[in-house]
Short mmCIF file of C-alpha atoms in Angstrom, two decimals:
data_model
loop_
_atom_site.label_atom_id
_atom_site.label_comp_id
_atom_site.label_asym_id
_atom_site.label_seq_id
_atom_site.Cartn_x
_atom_site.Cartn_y
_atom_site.Cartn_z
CA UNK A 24 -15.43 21.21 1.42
CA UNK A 25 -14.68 18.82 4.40
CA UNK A 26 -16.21 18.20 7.63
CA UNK A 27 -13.23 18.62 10.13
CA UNK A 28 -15.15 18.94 13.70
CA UNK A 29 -18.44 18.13 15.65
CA UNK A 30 -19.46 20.26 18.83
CA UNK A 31 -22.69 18.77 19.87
CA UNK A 32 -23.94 21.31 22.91
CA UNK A 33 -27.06 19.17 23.54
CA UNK A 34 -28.83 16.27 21.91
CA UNK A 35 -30.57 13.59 23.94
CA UNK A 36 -27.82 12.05 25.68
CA UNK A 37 -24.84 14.25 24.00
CA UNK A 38 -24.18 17.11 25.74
CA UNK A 39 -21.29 19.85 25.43
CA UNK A 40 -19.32 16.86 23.30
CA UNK A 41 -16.34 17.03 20.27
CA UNK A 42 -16.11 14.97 17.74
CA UNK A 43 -13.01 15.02 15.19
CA UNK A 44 -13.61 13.76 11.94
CA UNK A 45 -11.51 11.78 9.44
CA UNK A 46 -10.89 13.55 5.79
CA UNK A 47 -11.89 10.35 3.97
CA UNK A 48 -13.65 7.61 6.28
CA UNK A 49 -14.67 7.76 9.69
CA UNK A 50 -15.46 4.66 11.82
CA UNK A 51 -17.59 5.21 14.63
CA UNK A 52 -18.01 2.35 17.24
CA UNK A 53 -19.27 1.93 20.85
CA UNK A 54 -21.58 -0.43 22.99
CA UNK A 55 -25.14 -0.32 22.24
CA UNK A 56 -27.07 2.77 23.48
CA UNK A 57 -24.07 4.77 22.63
CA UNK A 58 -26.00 6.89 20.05
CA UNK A 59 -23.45 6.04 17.23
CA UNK A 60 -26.37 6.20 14.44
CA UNK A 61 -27.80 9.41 15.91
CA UNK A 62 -24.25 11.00 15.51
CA UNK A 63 -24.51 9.99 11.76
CA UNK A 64 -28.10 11.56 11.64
CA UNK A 65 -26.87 14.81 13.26
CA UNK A 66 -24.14 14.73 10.48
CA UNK A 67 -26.21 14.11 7.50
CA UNK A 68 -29.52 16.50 8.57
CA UNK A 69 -26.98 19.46 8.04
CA UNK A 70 -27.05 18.97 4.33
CA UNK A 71 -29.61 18.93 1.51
CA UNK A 72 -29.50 20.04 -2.37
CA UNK A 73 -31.76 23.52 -2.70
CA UNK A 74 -33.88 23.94 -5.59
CA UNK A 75 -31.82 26.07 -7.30
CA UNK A 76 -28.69 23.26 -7.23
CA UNK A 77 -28.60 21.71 -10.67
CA UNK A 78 -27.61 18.34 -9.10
CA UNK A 79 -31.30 18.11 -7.11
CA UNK A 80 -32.20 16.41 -9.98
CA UNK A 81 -30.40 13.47 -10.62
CA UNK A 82 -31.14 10.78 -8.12
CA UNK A 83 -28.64 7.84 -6.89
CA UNK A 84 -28.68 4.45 -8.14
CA UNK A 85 -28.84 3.15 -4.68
CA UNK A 86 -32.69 4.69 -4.55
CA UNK A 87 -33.87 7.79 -2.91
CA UNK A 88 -31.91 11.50 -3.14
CA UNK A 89 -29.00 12.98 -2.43
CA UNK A 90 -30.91 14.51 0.49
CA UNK A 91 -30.96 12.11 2.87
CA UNK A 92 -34.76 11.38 4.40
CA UNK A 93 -35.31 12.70 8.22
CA UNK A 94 -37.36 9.29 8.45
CA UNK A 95 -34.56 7.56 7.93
CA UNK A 96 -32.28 8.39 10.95
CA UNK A 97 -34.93 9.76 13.39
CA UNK A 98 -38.03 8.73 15.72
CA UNK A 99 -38.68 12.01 17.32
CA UNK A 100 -40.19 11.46 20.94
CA UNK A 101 -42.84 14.03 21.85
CA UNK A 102 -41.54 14.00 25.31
CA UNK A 103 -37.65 14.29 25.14
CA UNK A 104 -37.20 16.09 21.35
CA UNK A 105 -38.78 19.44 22.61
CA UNK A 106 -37.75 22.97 21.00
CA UNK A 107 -34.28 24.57 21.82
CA UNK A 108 -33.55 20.48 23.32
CA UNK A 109 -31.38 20.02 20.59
CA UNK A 110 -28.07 22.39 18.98
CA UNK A 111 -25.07 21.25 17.17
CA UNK A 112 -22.40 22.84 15.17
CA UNK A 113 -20.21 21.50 12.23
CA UNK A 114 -16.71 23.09 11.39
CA UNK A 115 -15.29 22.76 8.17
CA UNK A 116 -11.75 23.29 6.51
CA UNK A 117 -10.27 26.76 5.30
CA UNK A 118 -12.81 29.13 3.85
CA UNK A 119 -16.43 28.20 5.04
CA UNK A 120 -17.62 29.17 8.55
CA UNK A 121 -19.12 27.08 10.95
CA UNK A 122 -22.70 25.80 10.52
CA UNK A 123 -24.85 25.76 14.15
CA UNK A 124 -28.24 23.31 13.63
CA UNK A 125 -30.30 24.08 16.70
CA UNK A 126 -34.58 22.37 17.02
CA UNK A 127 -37.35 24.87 16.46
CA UNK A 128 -41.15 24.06 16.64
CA UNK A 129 -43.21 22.41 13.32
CA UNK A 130 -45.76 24.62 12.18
CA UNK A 131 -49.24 22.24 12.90
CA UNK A 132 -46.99 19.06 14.28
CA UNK A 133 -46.35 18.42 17.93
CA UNK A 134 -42.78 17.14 16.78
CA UNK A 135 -39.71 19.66 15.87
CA UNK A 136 -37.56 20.40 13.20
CA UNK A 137 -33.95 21.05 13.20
CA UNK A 138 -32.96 24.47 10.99
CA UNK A 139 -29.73 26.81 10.80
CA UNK A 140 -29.89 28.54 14.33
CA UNK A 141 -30.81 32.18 13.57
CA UNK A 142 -32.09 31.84 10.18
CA UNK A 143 -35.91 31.43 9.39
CA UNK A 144 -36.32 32.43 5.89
CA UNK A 145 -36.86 29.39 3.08
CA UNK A 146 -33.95 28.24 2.05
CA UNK A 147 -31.70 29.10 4.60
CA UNK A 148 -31.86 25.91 6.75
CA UNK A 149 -29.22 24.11 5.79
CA UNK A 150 -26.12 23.78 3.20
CA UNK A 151 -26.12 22.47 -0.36
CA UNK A 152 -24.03 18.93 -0.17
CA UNK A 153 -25.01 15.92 -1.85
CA UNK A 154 -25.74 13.45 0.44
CA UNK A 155 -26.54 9.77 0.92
CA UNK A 156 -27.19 8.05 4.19
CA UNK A 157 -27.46 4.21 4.03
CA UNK A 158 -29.89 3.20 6.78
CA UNK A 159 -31.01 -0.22 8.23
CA UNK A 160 -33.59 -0.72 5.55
CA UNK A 161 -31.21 -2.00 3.59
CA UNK A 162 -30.65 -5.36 5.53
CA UNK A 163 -33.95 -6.16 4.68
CA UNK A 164 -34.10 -9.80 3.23
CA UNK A 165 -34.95 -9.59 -0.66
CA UNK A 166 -37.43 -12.87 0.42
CA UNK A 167 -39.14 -10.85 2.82
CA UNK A 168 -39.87 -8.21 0.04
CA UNK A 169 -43.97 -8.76 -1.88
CA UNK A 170 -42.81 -7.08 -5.20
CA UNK A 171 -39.78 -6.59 -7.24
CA UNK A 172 -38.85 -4.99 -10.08
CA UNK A 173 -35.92 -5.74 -12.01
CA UNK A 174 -33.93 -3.51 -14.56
CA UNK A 175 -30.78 -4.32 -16.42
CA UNK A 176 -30.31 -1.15 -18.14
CA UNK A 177 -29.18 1.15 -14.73
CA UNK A 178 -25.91 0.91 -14.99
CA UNK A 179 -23.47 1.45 -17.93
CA UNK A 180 -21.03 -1.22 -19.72
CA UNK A 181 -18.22 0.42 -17.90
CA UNK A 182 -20.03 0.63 -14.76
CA UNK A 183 -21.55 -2.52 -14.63
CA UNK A 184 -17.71 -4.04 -15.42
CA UNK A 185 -16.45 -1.93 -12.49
CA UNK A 186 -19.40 -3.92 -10.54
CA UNK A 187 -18.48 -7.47 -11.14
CA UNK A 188 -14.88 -6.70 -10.47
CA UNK A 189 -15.40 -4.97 -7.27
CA UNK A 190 -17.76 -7.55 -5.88
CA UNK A 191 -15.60 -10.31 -6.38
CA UNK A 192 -12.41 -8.61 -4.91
CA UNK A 193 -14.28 -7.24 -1.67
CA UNK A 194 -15.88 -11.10 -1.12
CA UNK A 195 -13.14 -12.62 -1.70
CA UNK A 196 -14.93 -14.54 -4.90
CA UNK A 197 -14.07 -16.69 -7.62
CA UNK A 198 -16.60 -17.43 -9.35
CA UNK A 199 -17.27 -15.10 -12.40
CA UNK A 200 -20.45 -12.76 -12.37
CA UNK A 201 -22.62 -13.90 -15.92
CA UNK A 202 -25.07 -10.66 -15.38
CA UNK A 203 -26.03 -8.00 -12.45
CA UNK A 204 -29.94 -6.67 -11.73
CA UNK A 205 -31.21 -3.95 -10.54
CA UNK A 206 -33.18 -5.00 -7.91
CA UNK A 207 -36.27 -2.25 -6.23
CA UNK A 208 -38.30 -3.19 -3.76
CA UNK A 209 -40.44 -0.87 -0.97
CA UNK A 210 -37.27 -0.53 1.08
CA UNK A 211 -34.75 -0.33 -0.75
CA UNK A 212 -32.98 -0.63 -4.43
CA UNK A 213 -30.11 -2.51 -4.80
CA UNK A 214 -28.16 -4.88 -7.33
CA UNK A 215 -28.08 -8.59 -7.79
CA UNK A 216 -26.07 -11.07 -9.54
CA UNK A 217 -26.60 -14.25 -11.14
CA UNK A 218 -23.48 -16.63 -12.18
CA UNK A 219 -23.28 -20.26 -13.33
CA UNK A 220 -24.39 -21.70 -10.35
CA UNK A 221 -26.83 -19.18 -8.64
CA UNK A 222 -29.45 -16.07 -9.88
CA UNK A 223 -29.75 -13.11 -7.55
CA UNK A 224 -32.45 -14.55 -6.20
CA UNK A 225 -30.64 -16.36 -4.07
CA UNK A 226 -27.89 -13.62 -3.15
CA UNK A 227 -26.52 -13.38 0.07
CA UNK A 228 -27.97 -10.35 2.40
CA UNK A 229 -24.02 -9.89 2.67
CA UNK A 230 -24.00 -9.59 -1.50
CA UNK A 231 -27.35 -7.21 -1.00
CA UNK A 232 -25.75 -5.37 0.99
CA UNK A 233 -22.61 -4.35 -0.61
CA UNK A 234 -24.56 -3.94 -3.85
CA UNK A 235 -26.30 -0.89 -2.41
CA UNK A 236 -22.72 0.70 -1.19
CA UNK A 237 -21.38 0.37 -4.77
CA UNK A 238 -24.14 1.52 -5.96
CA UNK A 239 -23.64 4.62 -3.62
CA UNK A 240 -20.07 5.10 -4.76
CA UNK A 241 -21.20 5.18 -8.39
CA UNK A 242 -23.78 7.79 -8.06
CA UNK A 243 -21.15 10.31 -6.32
CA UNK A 244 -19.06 8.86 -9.61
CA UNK A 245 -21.83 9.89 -11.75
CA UNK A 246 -22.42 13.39 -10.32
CA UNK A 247 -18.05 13.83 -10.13
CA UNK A 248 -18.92 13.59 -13.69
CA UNK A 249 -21.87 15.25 -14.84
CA UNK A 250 -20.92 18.29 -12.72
CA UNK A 251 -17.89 18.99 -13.37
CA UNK A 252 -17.65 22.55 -12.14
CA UNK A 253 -20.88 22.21 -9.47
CA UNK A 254 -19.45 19.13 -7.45
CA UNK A 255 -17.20 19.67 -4.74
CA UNK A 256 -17.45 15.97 -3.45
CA UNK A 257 -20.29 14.60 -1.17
CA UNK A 258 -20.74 13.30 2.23
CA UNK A 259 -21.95 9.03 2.63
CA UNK A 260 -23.21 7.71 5.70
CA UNK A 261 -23.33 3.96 6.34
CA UNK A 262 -25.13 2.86 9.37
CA UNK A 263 -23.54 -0.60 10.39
CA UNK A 264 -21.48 -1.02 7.48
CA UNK A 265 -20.12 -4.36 7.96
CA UNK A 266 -23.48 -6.06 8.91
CA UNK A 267 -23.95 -9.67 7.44
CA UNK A 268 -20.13 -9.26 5.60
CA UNK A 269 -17.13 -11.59 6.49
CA UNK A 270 -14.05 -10.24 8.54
CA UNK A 271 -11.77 -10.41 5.44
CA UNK A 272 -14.32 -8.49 3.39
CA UNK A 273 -15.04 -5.54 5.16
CA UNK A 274 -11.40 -4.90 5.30
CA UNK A 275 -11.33 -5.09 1.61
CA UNK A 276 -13.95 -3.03 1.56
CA UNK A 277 -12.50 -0.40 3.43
CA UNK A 278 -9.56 -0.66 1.06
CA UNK A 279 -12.16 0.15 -1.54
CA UNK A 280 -14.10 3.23 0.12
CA UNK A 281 -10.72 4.86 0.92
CA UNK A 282 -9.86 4.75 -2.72
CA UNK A 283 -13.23 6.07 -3.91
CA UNK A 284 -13.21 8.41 -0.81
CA UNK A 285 -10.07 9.84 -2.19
CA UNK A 286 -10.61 10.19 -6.10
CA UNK A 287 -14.54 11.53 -5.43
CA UNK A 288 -13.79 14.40 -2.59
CA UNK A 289 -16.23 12.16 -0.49
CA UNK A 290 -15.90 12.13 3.43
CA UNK A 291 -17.70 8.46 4.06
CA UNK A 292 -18.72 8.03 7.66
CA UNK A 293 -20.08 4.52 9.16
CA UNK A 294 -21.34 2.96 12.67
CA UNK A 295 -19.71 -0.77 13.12
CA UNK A 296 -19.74 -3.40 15.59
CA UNK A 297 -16.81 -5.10 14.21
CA UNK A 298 -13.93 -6.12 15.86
CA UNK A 299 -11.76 -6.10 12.85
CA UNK A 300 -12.03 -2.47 13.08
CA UNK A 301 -11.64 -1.84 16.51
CA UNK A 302 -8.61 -3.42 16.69
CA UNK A 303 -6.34 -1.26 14.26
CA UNK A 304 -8.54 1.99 13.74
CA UNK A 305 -11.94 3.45 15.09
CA UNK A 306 -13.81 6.38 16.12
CA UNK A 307 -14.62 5.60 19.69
CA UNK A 308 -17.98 6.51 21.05
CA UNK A 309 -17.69 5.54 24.78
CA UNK A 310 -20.65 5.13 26.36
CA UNK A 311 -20.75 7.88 29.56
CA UNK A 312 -18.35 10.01 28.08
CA UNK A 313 -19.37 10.06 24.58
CA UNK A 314 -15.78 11.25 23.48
CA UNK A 315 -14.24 10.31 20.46
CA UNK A 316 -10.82 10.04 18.42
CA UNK A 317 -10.28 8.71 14.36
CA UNK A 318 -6.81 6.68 15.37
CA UNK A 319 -5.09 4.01 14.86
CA UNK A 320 -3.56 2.39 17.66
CA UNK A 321 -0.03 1.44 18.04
CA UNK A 322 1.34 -0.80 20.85
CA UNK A 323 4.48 -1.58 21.99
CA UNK A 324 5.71 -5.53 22.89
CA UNK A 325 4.14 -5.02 26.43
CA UNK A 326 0.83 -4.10 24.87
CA UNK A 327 1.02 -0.56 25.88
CA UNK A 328 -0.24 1.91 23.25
CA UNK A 329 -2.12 4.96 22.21
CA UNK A 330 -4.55 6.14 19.54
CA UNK A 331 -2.68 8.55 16.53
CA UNK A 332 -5.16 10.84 14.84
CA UNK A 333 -4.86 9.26 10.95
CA UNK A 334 -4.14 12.37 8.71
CA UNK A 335 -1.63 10.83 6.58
CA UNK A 336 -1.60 8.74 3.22
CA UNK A 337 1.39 7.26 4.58
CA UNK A 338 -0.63 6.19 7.62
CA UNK A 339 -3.65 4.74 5.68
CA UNK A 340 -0.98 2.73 3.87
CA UNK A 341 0.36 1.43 7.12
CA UNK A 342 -2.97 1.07 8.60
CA UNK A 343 -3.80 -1.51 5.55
CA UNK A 344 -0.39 -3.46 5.70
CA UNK A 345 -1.20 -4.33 9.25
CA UNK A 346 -4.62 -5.21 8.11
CA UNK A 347 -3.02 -7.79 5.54
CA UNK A 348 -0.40 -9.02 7.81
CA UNK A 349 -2.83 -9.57 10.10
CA UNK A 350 -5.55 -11.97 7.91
CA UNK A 351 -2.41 -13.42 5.60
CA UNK A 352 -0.66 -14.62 9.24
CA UNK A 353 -4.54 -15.84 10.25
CA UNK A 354 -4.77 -17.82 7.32
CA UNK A 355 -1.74 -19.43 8.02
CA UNK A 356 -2.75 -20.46 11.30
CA UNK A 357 -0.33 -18.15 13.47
CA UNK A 358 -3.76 -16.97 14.73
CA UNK A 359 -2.36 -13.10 14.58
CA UNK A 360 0.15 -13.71 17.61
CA UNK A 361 3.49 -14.42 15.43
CA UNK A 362 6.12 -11.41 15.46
CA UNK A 363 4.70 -10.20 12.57
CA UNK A 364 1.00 -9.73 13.27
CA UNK A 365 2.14 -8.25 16.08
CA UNK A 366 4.91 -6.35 15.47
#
């Protein structure tokens, strides 16, 4: 099951929008104000695990469930989040129909609570899809954390090997990982890791952070594997991936979710701020017309272009060549103007 439309018909500031989106990863950028974490929220609050799902039990090694926590991507306002304010619908490939999410009034709250337009009984509210939605809490500064407890038993040999290789290829390290910790906290669980020179104690918050998005991927790896005949893939939601991580690093890590994106069925959405992005492939969010396009833009030597919607493998490929042209011709100092960073 994938995700391959959004028709918003009113939510706070969207209204009567369309929203394509990508069959592995979606970027999603704009100015500030341009409700790019909101669109995640209205993405992710379509899906839960029912009781009767066999995978409700297992829970991620990133923390929390794979039904991601209303808390975590909304602060309803009493006076603008009224009944009927709200009504979205998400279209999916061949052979499910299309989901509408509209606001209805909480029983005893003044706030509301979004449910499958139509459809009252228990249950019924919205569809069975593991989910994960990374929020801000996880930029919280392990220092700023009172407790922690540690565990070095999560992970398996084979995924904790998998760990220290793909931490050292996304930062760009050298130096070889001696042991990786669990690391829980009130907001968040994560992993550290301590080499030679350093203990996770003193981790980056760029290292914290792209412990807990591994530690996503591995939990959609560890349902892919348990579940066998139940999983159909899963939907991740990153707000502000590339927070506290170096330019050349969140392009290898986008190398890294596409692969995972592709060999786990996952569609992995994210907000960004980063330029690195924006300049080869986005989903723009403009702020006053709120429309939006998964592309990758293409110019010509006069600097004329246009966005391509990004279906293809072929076009993924392309997308990272450009992406490596682009930081090998930086590092040799052309500052990405030679013929071919631009070409």
């Amino acid at each position: 099951m994938k995700i391959t439309h959004i028709h918003i018909e009113r939510f706070r500031g969207f209204q009567n929008e369309d929203f394509e989106v990508g069959s592995l990863l979606t970027a999603i950028a704009g100015q500030n104000g341009t409700q790019k974490s909101t669109l995640l929220g209205i993405i992710t609050q379509t899906f839960t695990l029912k009781t009767e799902d066999s995978m409700r039990v297992e829970k991620p090694l990133c923390g929390g469930s794979y039904i991601s926590a209303f808390k975590d991507k909304f602060r309803l306002s009493p006076t603008f989040d009224k009944p009927k304010g709200h009504e979205w619908t998400i279209s999916f490939d061949a052979g499910m129909d299309d989901f509408t999410v509209e606001s209805i009034k909480r029983t005893g709250d003044p706030n509301v609570r979004f449910w499958k337009k139509g459809a009252r009984q228990e249950g019924d509210g919205y569809i069975s899809f593991p989910t994960i939605f990374l929020s801000l809490k996880r930029l919280v500064p392990v220092a700023e954390e009172a407790k922690i407890i540690t565990d070095d038993t999560l992970l398996t040999q084979e995924e904790l090997n998998e760990f220290k290789q793909l931490h050292n290829k996304i930062l760009i390290a050298q130096t070889p990982i001696s042991s990786a910790t669990t690391i829980t906290s009130k907001n968040k669980q994560s992993i550290g890791v301590s080499t030679e020179l350093y203990d996770w104690n003193q981790n980056s918050m760029g290292q914290d952070n792209l412990g807990k998005i591994i530690l996503a991927l591995f939990s959609f790896k560890r349902l892919h594997d348990k579940y066998p005949r139940q999983y159909k893939g899963g939907i991740l939601a990153i707000d502000e991936m590339d927070a506290t991580m170096y330019p050349a690093s969140q392009v290898e890590l986008l190398k890294v979710l596409r692969k995972y994106a592709s060999k786990l069925n996952l569609q992995i959405l994210f907000t960004t701020h980063s330029e690195e992005f924006n300049k080869d492939y986005v989903v723009f969010v403009e702020k006053g017309t709120n429309t939006a396009s998964a592309a990758i833009y293409n110019a010509n030597d006069k600097g004329e272009g246009k966005l391509t919607q990004i279906t293809s493998e072929e076009e993924w490929t392309m997308l990272e060549e450009m992406l490596d042209d682009y930081y090998n011709n930086q590092e040799n100092g052309c500052g990405g103007s030679c013929e071919s960073c631009s070409g």
